[in-house]
Short mmCIF file of C-alpha atoms and ligand atoms in Angstrom, two decimals:
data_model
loop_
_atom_site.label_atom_id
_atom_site.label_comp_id
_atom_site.label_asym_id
_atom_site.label_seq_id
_atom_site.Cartn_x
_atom_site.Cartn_y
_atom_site.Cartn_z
CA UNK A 1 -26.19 0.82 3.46
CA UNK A 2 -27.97 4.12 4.24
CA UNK A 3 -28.03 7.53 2.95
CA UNK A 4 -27.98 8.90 -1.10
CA UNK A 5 -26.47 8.46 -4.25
CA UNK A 6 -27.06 10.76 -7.15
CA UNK A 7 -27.75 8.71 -10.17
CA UNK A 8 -25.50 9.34 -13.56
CA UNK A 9 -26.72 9.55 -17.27
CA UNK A 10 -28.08 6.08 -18.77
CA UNK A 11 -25.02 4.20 -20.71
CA UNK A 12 -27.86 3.02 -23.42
CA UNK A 13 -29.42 6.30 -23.74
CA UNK A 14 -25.61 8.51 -24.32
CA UNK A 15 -23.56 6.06 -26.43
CA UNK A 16 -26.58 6.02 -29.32
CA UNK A 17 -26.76 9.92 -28.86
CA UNK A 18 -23.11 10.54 -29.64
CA UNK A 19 -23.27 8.33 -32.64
CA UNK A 20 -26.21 10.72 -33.74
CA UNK A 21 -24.46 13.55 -33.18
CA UNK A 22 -22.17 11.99 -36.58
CA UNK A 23 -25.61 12.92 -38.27
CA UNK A 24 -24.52 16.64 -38.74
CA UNK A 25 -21.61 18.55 -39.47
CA UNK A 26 -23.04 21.24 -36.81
CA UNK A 27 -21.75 21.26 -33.02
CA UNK A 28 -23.80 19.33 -30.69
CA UNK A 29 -23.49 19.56 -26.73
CA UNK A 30 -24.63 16.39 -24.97
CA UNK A 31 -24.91 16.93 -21.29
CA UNK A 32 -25.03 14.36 -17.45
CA UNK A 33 -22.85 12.16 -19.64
CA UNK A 34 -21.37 9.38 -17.50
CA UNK A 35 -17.97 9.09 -16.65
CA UNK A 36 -17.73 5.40 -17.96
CA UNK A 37 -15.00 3.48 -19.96
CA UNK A 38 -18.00 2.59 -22.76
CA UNK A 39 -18.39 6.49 -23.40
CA UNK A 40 -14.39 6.80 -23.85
CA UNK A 41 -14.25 4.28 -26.39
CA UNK A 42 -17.63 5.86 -28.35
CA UNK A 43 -15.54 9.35 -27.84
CA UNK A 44 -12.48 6.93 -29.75
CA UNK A 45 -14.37 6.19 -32.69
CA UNK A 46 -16.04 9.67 -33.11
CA UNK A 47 -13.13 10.71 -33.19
CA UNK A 48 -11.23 8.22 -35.59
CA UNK A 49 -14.10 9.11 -37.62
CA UNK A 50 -13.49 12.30 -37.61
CA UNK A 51 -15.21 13.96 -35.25
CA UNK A 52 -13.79 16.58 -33.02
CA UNK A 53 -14.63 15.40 -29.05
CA UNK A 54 -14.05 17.93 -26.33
CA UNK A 55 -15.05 16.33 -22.86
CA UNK A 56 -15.59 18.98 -20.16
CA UNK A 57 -16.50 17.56 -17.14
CA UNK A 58 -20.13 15.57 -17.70
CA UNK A 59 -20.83 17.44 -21.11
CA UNK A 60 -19.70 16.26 -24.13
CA UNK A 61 -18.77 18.27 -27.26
CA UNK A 62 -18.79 16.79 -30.46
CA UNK A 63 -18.57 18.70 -34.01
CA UNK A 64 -18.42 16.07 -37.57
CA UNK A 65 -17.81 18.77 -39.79
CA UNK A 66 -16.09 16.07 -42.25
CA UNK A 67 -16.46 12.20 -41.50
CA UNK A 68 -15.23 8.84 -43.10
CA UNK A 69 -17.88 5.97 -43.99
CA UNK A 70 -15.39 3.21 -42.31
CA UNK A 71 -14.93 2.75 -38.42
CA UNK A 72 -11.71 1.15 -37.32
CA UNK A 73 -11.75 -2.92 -37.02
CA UNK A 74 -10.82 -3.12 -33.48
CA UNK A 75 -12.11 -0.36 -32.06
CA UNK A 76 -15.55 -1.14 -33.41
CA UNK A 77 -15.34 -4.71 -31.88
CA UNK A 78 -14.45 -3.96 -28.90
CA UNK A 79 -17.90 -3.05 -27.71
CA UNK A 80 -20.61 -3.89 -29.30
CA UNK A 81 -22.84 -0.71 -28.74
CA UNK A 82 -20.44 0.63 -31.27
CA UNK A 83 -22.89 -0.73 -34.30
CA UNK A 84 -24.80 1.98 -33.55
CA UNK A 85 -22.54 4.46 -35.94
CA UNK A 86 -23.79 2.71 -39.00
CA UNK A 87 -27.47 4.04 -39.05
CA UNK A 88 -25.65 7.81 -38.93
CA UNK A 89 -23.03 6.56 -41.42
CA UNK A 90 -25.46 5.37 -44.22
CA UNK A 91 -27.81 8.44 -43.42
CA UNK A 92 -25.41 10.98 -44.28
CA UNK A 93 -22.90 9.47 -46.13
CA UNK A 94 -25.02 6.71 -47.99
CA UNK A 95 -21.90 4.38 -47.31
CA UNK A 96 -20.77 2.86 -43.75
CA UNK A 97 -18.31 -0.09 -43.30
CA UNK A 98 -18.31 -1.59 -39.69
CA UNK A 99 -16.76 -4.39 -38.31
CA UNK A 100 -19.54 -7.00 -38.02
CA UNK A 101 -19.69 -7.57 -33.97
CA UNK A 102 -18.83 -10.40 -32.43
CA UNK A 103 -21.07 -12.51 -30.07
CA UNK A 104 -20.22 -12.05 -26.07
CA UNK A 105 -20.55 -14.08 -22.99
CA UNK A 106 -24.96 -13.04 -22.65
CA UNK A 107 -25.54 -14.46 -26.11
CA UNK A 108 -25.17 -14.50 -29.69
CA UNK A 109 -25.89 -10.88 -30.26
CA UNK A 110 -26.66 -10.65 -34.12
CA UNK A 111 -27.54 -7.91 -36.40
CA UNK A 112 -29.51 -9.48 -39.15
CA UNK A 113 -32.66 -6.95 -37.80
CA UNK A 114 -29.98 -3.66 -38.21
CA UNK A 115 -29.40 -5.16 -41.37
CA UNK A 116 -32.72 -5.86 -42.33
CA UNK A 117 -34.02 -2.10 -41.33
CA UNK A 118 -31.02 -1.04 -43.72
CA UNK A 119 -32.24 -2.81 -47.09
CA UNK A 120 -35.82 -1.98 -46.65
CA UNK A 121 -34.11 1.66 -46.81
CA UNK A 122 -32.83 0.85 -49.89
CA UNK A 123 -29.33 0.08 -49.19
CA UNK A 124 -26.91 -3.03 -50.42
CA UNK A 125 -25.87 -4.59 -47.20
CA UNK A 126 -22.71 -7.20 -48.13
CA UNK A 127 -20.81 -8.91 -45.40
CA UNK A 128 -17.25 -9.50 -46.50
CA UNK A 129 -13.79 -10.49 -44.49
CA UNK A 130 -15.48 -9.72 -40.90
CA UNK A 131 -17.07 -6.24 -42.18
CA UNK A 132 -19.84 -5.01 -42.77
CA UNK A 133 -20.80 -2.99 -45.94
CA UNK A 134 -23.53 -1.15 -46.37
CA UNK A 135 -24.49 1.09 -49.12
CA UNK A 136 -26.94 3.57 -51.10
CA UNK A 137 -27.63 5.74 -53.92
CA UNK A 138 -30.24 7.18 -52.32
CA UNK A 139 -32.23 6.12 -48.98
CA UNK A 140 -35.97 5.29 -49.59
CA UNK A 141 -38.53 5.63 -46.73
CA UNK A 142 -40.15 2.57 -46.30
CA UNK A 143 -42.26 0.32 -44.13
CA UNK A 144 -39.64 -1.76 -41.56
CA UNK A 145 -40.89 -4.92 -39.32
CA UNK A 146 -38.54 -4.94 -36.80
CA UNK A 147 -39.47 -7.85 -34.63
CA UNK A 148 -37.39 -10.52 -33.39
CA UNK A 149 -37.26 -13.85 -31.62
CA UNK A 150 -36.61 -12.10 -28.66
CA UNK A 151 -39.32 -9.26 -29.36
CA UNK A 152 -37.80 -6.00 -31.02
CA UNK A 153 -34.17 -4.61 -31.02
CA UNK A 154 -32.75 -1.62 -28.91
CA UNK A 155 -29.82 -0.99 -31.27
CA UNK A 156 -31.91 -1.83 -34.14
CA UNK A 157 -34.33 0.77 -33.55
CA UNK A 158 -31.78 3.43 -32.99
CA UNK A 159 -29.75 2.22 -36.18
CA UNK A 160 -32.61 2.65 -38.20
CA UNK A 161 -34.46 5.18 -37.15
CA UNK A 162 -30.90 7.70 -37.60
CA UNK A 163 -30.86 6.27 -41.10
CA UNK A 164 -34.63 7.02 -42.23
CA UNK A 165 -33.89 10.57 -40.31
CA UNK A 166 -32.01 11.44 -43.65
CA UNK A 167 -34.31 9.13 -45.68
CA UNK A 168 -36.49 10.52 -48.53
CA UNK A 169 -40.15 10.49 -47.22
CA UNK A 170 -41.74 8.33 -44.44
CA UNK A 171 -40.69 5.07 -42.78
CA UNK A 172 -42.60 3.24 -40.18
CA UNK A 173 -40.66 1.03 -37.75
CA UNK A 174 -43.31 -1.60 -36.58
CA UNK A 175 -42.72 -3.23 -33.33
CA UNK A 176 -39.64 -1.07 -32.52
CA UNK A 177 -38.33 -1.18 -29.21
CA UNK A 178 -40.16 0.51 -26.80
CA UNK A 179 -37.32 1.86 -24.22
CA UNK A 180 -36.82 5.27 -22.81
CA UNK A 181 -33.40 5.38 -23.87
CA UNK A 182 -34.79 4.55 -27.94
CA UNK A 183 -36.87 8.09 -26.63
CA UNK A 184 -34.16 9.82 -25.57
CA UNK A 185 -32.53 9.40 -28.68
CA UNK A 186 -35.63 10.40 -30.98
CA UNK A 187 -35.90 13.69 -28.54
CA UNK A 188 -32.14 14.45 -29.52
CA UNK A 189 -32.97 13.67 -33.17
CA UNK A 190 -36.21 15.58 -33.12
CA UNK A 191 -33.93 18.66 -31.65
CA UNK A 192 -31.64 18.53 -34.40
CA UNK A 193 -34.61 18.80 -37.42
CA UNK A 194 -35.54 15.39 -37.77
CA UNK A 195 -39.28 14.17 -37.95
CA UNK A 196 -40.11 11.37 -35.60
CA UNK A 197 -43.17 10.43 -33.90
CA UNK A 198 -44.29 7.77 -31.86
CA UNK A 199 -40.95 6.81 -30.13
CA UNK A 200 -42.14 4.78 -26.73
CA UNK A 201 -44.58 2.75 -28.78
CA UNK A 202 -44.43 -0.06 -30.95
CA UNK A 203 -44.93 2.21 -33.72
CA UNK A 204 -42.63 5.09 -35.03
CA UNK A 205 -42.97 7.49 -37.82
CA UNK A 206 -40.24 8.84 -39.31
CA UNK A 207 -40.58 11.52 -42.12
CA UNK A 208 -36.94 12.01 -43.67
CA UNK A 209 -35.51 15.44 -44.09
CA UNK A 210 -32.36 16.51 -45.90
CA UNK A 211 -30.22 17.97 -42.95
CA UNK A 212 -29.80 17.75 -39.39
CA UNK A 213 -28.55 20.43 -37.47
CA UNK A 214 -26.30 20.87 -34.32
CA UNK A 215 -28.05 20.52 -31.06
CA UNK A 216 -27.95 20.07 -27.22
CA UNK A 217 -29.18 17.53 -25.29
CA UNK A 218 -29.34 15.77 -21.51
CA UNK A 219 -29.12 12.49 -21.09
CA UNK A 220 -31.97 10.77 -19.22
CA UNK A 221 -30.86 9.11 -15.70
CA UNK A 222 -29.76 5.55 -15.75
CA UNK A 223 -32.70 3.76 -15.04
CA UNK A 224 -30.24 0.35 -14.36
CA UNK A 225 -27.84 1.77 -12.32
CA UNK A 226 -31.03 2.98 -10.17
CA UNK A 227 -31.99 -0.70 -10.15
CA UNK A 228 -28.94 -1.32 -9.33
CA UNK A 229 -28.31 0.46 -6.08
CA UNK A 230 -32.19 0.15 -5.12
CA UNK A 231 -31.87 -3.67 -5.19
CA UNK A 232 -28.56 -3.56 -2.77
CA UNK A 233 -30.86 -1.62 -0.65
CA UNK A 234 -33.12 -4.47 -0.09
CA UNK A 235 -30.18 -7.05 -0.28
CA UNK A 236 -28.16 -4.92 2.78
CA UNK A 237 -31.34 -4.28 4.76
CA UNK A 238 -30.51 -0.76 4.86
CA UNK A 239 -31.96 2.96 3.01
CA UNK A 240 -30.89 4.59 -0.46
CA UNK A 241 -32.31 7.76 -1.68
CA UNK A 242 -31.79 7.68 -5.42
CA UNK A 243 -31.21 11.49 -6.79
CA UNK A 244 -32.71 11.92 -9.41
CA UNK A 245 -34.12 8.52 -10.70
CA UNK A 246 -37.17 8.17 -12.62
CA UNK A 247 -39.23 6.19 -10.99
CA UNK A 248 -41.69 6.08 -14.48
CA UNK A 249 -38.62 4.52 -16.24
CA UNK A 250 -38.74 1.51 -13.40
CA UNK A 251 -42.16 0.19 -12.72
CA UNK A 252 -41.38 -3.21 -13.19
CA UNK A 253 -38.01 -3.50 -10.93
CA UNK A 254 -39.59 -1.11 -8.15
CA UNK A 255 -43.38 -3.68 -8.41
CA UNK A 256 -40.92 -6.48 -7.58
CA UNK A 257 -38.84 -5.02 -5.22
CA UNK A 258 -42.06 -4.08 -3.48
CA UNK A 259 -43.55 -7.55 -3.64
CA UNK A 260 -40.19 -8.88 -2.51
CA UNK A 261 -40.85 -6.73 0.99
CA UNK A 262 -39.23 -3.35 -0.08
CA UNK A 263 -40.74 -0.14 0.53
CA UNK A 264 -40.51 2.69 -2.38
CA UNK A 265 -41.23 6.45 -1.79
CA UNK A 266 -41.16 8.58 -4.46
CA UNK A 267 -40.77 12.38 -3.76
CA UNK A 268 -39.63 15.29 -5.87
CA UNK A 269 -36.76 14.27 -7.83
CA UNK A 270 -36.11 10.65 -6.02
CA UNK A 271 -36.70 7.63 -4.90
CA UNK A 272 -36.13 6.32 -1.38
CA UNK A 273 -35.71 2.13 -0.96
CA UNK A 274 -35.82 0.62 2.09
CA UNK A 275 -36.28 -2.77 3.32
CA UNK A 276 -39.31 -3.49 5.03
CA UNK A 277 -39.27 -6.37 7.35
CA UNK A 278 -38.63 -10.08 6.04
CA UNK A 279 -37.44 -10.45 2.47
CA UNK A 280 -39.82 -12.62 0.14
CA UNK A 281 -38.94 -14.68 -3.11
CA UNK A 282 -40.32 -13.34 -6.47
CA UNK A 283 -40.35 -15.05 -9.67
CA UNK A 284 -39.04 -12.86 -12.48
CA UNK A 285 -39.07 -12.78 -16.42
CA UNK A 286 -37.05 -10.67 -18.02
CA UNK A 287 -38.78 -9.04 -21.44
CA UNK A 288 -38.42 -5.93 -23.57
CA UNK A 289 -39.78 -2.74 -22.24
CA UNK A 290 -42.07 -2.30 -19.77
CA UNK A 291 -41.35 -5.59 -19.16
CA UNK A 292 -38.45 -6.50 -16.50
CA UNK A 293 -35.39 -5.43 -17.86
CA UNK A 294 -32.63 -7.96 -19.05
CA UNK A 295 -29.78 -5.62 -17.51
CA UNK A 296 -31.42 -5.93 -13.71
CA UNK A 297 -31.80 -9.90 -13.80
CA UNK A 298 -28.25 -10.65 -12.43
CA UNK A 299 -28.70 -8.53 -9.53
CA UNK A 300 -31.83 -9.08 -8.91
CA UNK A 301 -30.85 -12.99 -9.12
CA UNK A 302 -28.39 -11.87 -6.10
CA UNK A 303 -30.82 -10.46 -3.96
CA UNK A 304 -33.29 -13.68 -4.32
CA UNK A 305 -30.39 -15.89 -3.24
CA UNK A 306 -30.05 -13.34 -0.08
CA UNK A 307 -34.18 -14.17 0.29
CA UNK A 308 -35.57 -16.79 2.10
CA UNK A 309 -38.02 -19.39 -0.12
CA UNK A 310 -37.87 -20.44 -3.91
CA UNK A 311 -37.63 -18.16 -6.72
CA UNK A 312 -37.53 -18.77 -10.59
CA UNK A 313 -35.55 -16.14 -12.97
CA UNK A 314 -36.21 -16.67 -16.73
CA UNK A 315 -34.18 -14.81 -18.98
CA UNK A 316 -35.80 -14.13 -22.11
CA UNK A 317 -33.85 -11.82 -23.67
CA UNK A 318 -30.12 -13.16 -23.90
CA UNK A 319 -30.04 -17.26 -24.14
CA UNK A 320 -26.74 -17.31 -21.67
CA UNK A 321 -26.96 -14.48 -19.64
CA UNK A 322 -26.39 -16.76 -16.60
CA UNK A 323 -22.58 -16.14 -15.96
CA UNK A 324 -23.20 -14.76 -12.70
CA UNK A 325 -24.79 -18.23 -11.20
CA UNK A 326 -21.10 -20.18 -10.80
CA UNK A 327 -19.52 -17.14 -9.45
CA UNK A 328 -22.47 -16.39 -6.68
CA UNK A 329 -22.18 -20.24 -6.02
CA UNK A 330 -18.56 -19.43 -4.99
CA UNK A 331 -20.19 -17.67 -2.31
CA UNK A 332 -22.72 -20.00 -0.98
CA UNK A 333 -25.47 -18.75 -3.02
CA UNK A 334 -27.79 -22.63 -4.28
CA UNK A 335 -28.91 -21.83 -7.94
CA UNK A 336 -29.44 -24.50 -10.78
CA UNK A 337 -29.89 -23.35 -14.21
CA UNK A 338 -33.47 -25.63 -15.66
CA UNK A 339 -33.20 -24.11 -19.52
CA UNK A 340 -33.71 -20.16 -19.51
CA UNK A 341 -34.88 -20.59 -16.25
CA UNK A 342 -32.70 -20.52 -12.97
CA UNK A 343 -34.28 -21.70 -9.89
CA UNK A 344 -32.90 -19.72 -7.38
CA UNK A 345 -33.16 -21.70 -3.38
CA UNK A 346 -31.92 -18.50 -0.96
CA UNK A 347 -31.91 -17.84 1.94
CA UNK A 348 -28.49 -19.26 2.35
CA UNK A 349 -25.55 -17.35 4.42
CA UNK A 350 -23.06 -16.24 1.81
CA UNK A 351 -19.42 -15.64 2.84
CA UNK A 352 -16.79 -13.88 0.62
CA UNK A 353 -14.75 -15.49 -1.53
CA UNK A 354 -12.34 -14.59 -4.63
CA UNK A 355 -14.85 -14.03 -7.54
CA UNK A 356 -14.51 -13.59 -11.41
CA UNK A 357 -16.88 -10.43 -13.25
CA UNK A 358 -17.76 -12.12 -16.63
CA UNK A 359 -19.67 -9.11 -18.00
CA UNK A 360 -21.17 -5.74 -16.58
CA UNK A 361 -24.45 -6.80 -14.84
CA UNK A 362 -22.69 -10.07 -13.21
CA UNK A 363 -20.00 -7.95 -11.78
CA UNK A 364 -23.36 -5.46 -10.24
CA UNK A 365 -24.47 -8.66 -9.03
CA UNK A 366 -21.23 -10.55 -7.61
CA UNK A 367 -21.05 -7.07 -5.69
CA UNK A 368 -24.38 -6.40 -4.42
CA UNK A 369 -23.78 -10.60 -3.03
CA UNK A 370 -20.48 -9.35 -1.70
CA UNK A 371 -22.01 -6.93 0.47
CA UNK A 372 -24.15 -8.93 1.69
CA UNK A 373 -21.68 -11.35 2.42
CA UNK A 374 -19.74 -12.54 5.60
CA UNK A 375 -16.19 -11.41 5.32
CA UNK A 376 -14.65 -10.29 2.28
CA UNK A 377 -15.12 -10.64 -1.63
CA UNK A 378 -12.46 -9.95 -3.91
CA UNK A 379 -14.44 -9.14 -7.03
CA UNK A 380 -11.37 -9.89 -10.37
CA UNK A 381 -11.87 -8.31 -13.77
CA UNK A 382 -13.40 -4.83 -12.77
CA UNK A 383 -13.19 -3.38 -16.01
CA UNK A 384 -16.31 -4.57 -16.96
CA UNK A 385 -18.39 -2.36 -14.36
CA UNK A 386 -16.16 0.18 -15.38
CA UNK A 387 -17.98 0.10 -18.46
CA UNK A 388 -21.30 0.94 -17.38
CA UNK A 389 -21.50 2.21 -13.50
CA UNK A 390 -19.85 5.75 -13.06
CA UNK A 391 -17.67 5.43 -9.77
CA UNK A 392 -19.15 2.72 -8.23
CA UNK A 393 -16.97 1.92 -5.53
CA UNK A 394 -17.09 5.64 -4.63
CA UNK A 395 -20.74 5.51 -4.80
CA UNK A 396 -21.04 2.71 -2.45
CA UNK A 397 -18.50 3.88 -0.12
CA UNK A 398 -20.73 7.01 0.41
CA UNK A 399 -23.36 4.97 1.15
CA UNK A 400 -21.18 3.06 4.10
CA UNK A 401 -20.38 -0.03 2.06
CA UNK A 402 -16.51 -1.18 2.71
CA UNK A 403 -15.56 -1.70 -0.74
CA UNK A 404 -11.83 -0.41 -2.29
CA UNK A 405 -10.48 -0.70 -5.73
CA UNK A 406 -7.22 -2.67 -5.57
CA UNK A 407 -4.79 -2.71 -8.79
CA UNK A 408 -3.83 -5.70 -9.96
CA UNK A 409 -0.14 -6.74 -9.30
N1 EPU B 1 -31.57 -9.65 -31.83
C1 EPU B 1 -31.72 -10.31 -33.01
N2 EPU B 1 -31.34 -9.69 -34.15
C2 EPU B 1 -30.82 -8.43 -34.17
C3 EPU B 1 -30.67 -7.74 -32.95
C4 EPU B 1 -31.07 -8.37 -31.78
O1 EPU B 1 -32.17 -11.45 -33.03
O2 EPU B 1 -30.50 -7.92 -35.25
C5 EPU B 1 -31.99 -10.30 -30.57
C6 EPU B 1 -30.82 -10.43 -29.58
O3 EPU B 1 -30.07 -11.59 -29.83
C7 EPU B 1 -31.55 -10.47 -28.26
C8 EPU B 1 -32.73 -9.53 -28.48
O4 EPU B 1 -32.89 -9.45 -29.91
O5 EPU B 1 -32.04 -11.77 -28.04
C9 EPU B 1 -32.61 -8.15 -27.92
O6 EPU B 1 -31.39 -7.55 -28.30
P1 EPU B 1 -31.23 -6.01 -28.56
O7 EPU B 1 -30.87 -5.78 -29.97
O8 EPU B 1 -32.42 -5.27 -28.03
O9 EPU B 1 -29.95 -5.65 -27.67
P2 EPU B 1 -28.94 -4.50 -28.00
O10 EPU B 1 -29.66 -3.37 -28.61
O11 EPU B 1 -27.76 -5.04 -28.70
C10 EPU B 1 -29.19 -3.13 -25.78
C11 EPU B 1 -28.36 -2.76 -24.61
C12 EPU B 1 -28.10 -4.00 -23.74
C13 EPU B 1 -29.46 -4.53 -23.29
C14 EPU B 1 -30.34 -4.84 -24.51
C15 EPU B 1 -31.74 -5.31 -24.16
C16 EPU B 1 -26.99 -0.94 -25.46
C17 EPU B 1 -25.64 -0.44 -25.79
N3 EPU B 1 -27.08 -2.21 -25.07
O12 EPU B 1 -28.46 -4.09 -26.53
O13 EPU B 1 -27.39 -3.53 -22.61
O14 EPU B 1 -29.29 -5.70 -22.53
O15 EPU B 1 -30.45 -3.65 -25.33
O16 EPU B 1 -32.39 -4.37 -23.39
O17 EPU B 1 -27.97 -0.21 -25.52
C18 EPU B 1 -26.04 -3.74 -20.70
O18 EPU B 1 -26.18 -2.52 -20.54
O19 EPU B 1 -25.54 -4.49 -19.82
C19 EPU B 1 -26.50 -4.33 -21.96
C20 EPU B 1 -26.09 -5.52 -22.37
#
């Protein structure tokens, strides 16, 4: 594949962001907000909430003059980033009821950290017939310990740092997550009133104040749909420019698609991938910011069984987030799954075959795999890269890939 694709706002950065913007009853304008069926659904429960949503093109309006504590049952399960209205919920109403979200196909997905950050706030957290309460006479700043088996929490962070915005006094979130889009959210915060330092590191200060007030905001660039298309670069042997990426947001996917014999050129406002000669195997570990992200392992598992040699993938972050290894077997790809490592033998022809998307990276993957492939891969389920790559087929058909969208009989 050859040529450019202009990369869209990050999915983990915007749906946070519009749950802050429940933090004040002023207007907020978020802006390069993605086009994806995730944002729709956050857009749902703002406005169930009571929110007033106006989408115009990539900018998002949102005004919570008057809100309700209580998100809807089903709407709230149906995607789990939706927890992330509870931090805004108990910071300005001192009361939020969520469903308690379910598990999913890369793991068990808990809360207990959200819920954790939430008491040491000074709330009552209760869990009663599949919600969650959570409540407070008044939130307390407080020192918070957010680490996890798994290292910190994304979510978490954002949860409770949106509560202690509207805290009394300071809280300090130690070992909070560390990713750009946990800093894109504190720079939206920080632009309505609030008081926070130190978002990036391990160590952020919040100092409560009473209100937040409307603001606007742009999204930073998704830093795993740029993985994304930079890794089917390397898999297709071909040459993607990515419009604005941010290369500082992807050091550890662009060191390994270098060591894996890509080259990367950064200029201006992009990044340019190309392959550069013989693929190599890399081993990979996926760990929390700056480490190698979770979200790129799948595809990144797809271009090692394109690659010549032995690799070894260890997931560290989600214990099953292996879905996509059965499926890229269907298409010739020889992985076996040793614990939370898979060992990954490429090099392998793959030819298309009828394949099933089990969540959003796996699809990325079963379709980076599929153009790689000999003859054709019907790719079933779509929704779920729907909910987290703006127009992808689109995208890749720009960039020469023969790839259409069929609906389902
Ligand atoms: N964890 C706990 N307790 C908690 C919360 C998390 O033990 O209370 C564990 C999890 O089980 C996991 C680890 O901590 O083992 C990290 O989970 P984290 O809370 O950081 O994940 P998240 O915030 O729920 C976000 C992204 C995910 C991404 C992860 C890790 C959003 C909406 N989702 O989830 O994105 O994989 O961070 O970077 O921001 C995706 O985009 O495909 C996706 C799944």
């Amino acid at each position: 594949m050859h040529g450019e694709v202009t990369i869209s706002g990050a999915k983990n950065a915007v749906l946070p962001i519009l749950a802050a913007t429940l933090l004040t009853p002023e207007p907020c304008v978020i802006r390069r907000v993605p086009n994806l069926s995730d944002v729709k659904f956050m857009g749902q429960i703002l406005t169930w909430l009571g929110a007033q949503v106006r989408v115009e093109g990539d900018t998002i309006r949102v005004q919570a003059r008057k809100i309700k504590g209580a998100g809807d049952y089903d709407l709230i399960r149906r995607m789990r980033g939706s927890i992330c209205v509870m931090g805004p919920l108990l910071g300005r109403l001192k009361k939020a009821t969520v469903s308690l979200p379910g598990g999913c196909v890369i793991g068990a997905r808990p809360i207990n950290l959200h819920l954790k950050g939430f008491r040491e706030l000074g709330a009552r957290v209760t869990i009663e017939g599949g919600y969650v309460h959570a409540s407070a006479k008044r939130l307390i700043g407080s020192a918070i310990f957010l680490g996890g088996r798994a290292g910190s929490t994304v979510l978490g962070t954002a949860n409770v740092m949106m509560a202690a915005a509207l805290a009394e006094g300071m809280s300090v979130i130690e070992s909070a997550a560390c990713e750009p889009e946990v800093v894109d959210l504190a720079n939206f915060l920080n632009a309505m009133g609030a008081k926070i330092t130190g978002a990036g590191s391990p160590t952020i200060t919040i100092t409560g104040v009473k209100e937040l007030h409307g603001a606007e905001h742009e999204v930073i660039p998704d830093r795993i749909e740029a993985a994304t298309y930079a890794i089917a670069a390397a898999a297709t042997n071909g040459e993607i420019t990515l419009r604005g990426a941010r290369a500082d947001h992807m050091h550890a996917v662009l060191d390994k698609l270098t060591d894996s014999g890509a080259r990367i050129e950064r200029s201006g406002g992009a990044i340019t991938v190309r392959r550069n000669g013989r693929l190599k195997p890399v081993d990979i570990t996926t760990l929390p910011y700056a480490g190698f992200p979770t979200d790129a392992q799948a595809q990144m598992m797809a271009l090692m069984a394109l690659t010549p040699g032995i690799s070894i993938i260890t997931e560290r972050i989600f214990e099953s987030r292996f879905m996509h290894v059965s499926e890229l077997a269907r298409l010739g790809a020889d992985i076996e799954i040793e614990g939370p490592s898979a060992i990954v033998k490429g090099g392998k022809q793959l030819s298309g075959a009828p394949v099933m998307a089990s969540d959003l990276r796996a699809s990325a993957a079963l379709v980076i795999a599929g153009l790689a492939a000999r003859g054709t891969t019907h790719v079933n389920r779509v929704y779920h890269i729907d909910r987290g790559y703006e127009n992808i087929d689109g995208k890749l058909r720009q960039l020469g890939a023969r790839i259409e969208r069929v609906e389902e009989a």
